[in-house]
C-alpha atoms as a PDB file:
ATOM      1  CA  MET A   1      20.363  -9.631   1.166  1.00  0.00           C
ATOM      2  CA  LYS A   2      18.352  -8.984   4.364  1.00  0.00           C
ATOM      3  CA  THR A   3      15.654  -6.485   4.515  1.00  0.00           C
ATOM      4  CA  ARG A   4      13.537  -4.314   6.938  1.00  0.00           C
ATOM      5  CA  HIS A   5       9.888  -4.137   6.568  1.00  0.00           C
ATOM      6  CA  ILE A   6       7.021  -2.372   8.209  1.00  0.00           C
ATOM      7  CA  MET A   7       3.408  -1.590   7.628  1.00  0.00           C
ATOM      8  CA  TYR A   8       2.801   1.944   9.095  1.00  0.00           C
ATOM      9  CA  SER A   9      -0.596   3.399   9.893  1.00  0.00           C
ATOM     10  CA  PRO A  10      -0.491   7.177   9.155  1.00  0.00           C
ATOM     11  CA  THR A  11      -2.352   9.759  11.159  1.00  0.00           C
ATOM     12  CA  GLY A  12      -4.023  12.954   9.898  1.00  0.00           C
ATOM     13  CA  VAL A  13      -3.897  12.156   6.259  1.00  0.00           C
ATOM     14  CA  CYS A  14      -6.088  10.432   3.565  1.00  0.00           C
ATOM     15  CA  SER A  15      -3.908   7.363   3.162  1.00  0.00           C
ATOM     16  CA  ARG A  16      -4.670   4.479   5.544  1.00  0.00           C
ATOM     17  CA  ALA A  17      -1.329   2.402   5.394  1.00  0.00           C
ATOM     18  CA  ILE A  18       2.313   2.791   4.165  1.00  0.00           C
ATOM     19  CA  ASP A  19       4.045  -0.459   3.381  1.00  0.00           C
ATOM     20  CA  VAL A  20       7.765   0.100   3.167  1.00  0.00           C
ATOM     21  CA  THR A  21      10.838  -2.046   2.818  1.00  0.00           C
ATOM     22  CA  ALA A  22      14.511  -1.242   2.798  1.00  0.00           C
ATOM     23  CA  ASP A  23      17.573  -3.394   2.406  1.00  0.00           C
ATOM     24  CA  GLU A  24      20.324  -3.854   5.175  1.00  0.00           C
ATOM     25  CA  ASN A  25      22.202  -0.800   3.762  1.00  0.00           C
ATOM     26  CA  ASP A  26      19.169   1.406   4.481  1.00  0.00           C
ATOM     27  CA  VAL A  27      18.344   1.689   0.765  1.00  0.00           C
ATOM     28  CA  ILE A  28      14.607   1.898   0.173  1.00  0.00           C
ATOM     29  CA  GLN A  29      13.422  -0.975  -1.966  1.00  0.00           C
ATOM     30  CA  GLN A  30       9.684  -0.303  -2.238  1.00  0.00           C
ATOM     31  CA  VAL A  31       6.966   1.851  -0.892  1.00  0.00           C
ATOM     32  CA  PHE A  32       3.163   1.237  -1.236  1.00  0.00           C
ATOM     33  CA  PHE A  33       0.445   3.547  -0.028  1.00  0.00           C
ATOM     34  CA  THR A  34      -3.133   2.455   0.620  1.00  0.00           C
ATOM     35  CA  GLY A  35      -5.671   5.267   0.109  1.00  0.00           C
ATOM     36  CA  GLY A  36      -4.781   8.928  -0.581  1.00  0.00           C
ATOM     37  CA  CYS A  37      -3.999  10.699  -3.781  1.00  0.00           C
ATOM     38  CA  HIS A  38      -3.080   7.636  -5.924  1.00  0.00           C
ATOM     39  CA  GLY A  39      -1.150   9.258  -8.731  1.00  0.00           C
ATOM     40  CA  ASN A  40       0.864  11.523  -6.466  1.00  0.00           C
ATOM     41  CA  LEU A  41       1.689   8.690  -4.049  1.00  0.00           C
ATOM     42  CA  GLN A  42       2.776   6.437  -6.868  1.00  0.00           C
ATOM     43  CA  GLY A  43       5.038   9.307  -7.908  1.00  0.00           C
ATOM     44  CA  VAL A  44       6.485   9.733  -4.403  1.00  0.00           C
ATOM     45  CA  SER A  45       7.030   5.907  -4.140  1.00  0.00           C
ATOM     46  CA  GLN A  46       8.937   5.809  -7.349  1.00  0.00           C
ATOM     47  CA  LEU A  47      11.078   8.827  -6.543  1.00  0.00           C
ATOM     48  CA  VAL A  48      12.217   7.481  -3.063  1.00  0.00           C
ATOM     49  CA  LYS A  49      13.004   3.961  -4.350  1.00  0.00           C
ATOM     50  CA  GLY A  50      16.659   3.309  -4.405  1.00  0.00           C
ATOM     51  CA  GLN A  51      17.302   6.370  -2.006  1.00  0.00           C
ATOM     52  CA  LYS A  52      18.937   6.234   1.501  1.00  0.00           C
ATOM     53  CA  ILE A  53      16.443   6.385   4.314  1.00  0.00           C
ATOM     54  CA  ASP A  54      18.044   9.374   6.060  1.00  0.00           C
ATOM     55  CA  ASP A  55      18.215  11.402   2.788  1.00  0.00           C
ATOM     56  CA  VAL A  56      14.454  10.682   2.211  1.00  0.00           C
ATOM     57  CA  ILE A  57      13.559  11.676   5.807  1.00  0.00           C
ATOM     58  CA  SER A  58      15.486  14.875   5.591  1.00  0.00           C
ATOM     59  CA  LYS A  59      13.601  15.960   2.270  1.00  0.00           C
ATOM     60  CA  LEU A  60      10.103  14.782   3.408  1.00  0.00           C
ATOM     61  CA  GLN A  61       9.801  15.535   7.166  1.00  0.00           C
ATOM     62  CA  GLY A  62       7.564  18.785   7.864  1.00  0.00           C
ATOM     63  CA  ILE A  63       5.764  18.839   4.612  1.00  0.00           C
ATOM     64  CA  ARG A  64       2.131  19.937   5.127  1.00  0.00           C
ATOM     65  CA  CYS A  65      -0.932  19.219   3.196  1.00  0.00           C
ATOM     66  CA  GLY A  66      -3.082  22.385   3.053  1.00  0.00           C
ATOM     67  CA  ASN A  67      -3.938  23.493   6.542  1.00  0.00           C
ATOM     68  CA  LYS A  68      -3.106  20.062   8.005  1.00  0.00           C
ATOM     69  CA  SER A  69       0.017  19.713  10.367  1.00  0.00           C
ATOM     70  CA  THR A  70       1.151  16.752   8.250  1.00  0.00           C
ATOM     71  CA  SER A  71       0.968  15.198   4.748  1.00  0.00           C
ATOM     72  CA  CYS A  72       1.513  11.713   3.129  1.00  0.00           C
ATOM     73  CA  PRO A  73       5.153  12.600   2.397  1.00  0.00           C
ATOM     74  CA  ASP A  74       5.643  13.808   6.104  1.00  0.00           C
ATOM     75  CA  GLN A  75       3.956  10.464   7.323  1.00  0.00           C
ATOM     76  CA  LEU A  76       6.358   8.537   4.954  1.00  0.00           C
ATOM     77  CA  SER A  77       9.138  10.097   6.809  1.00  0.00           C
ATOM     78  CA  GLU A  78       7.699   8.913  10.203  1.00  0.00           C
ATOM     79  CA  ALA A  79       7.258   5.344   8.661  1.00  0.00           C
ATOM     80  CA  LEU A  80      10.920   5.491   7.647  1.00  0.00           C
ATOM     81  CA  ARG A  81      12.002   6.512  11.140  1.00  0.00           C
ATOM     82  CA  GLN A  82      10.253   3.487  12.516  1.00  0.00           C
ATOM     83  CA  LEU A  83      11.731   1.434   9.684  1.00  0.00           C
ATOM     84  CA  LYS A  84      15.298   2.107  10.757  1.00  0.00           C
ATOM     85  CA  SER A  85      14.681   0.287  13.968  1.00  0.00           C
ATOM     86  CA  ALA A  86      12.763  -2.800  12.513  1.00  0.00           C
ATOM     87  CA  PRO A  87      14.777  -6.059  12.661  1.00  0.00           C
ATOM     88  CA  LEU A  88      16.530  -7.325   9.609  1.00  0.00           C
ATOM     89  CA  GLU A  89      14.767 -10.354   8.190  1.00  0.00           C
END
């Protein structure tokens, strides 16, 4: 099965990178965060695994962290938007 993969550099959050892969049917296969709140981000990664990209984007976009205008889940939604246009490998 072919996959799409990107390494996304989030902005405005504590995490420094989001590594995300989805299959050719737009089902998320894996998500790894570098930096940020390790336990919470492991949980988010496991919860989105096996989900459709568009479903996850609609659930996570716009979530804020404290008084920041974004959050790690919101940045994951941005990464997933970019992933949708990545080439299949």
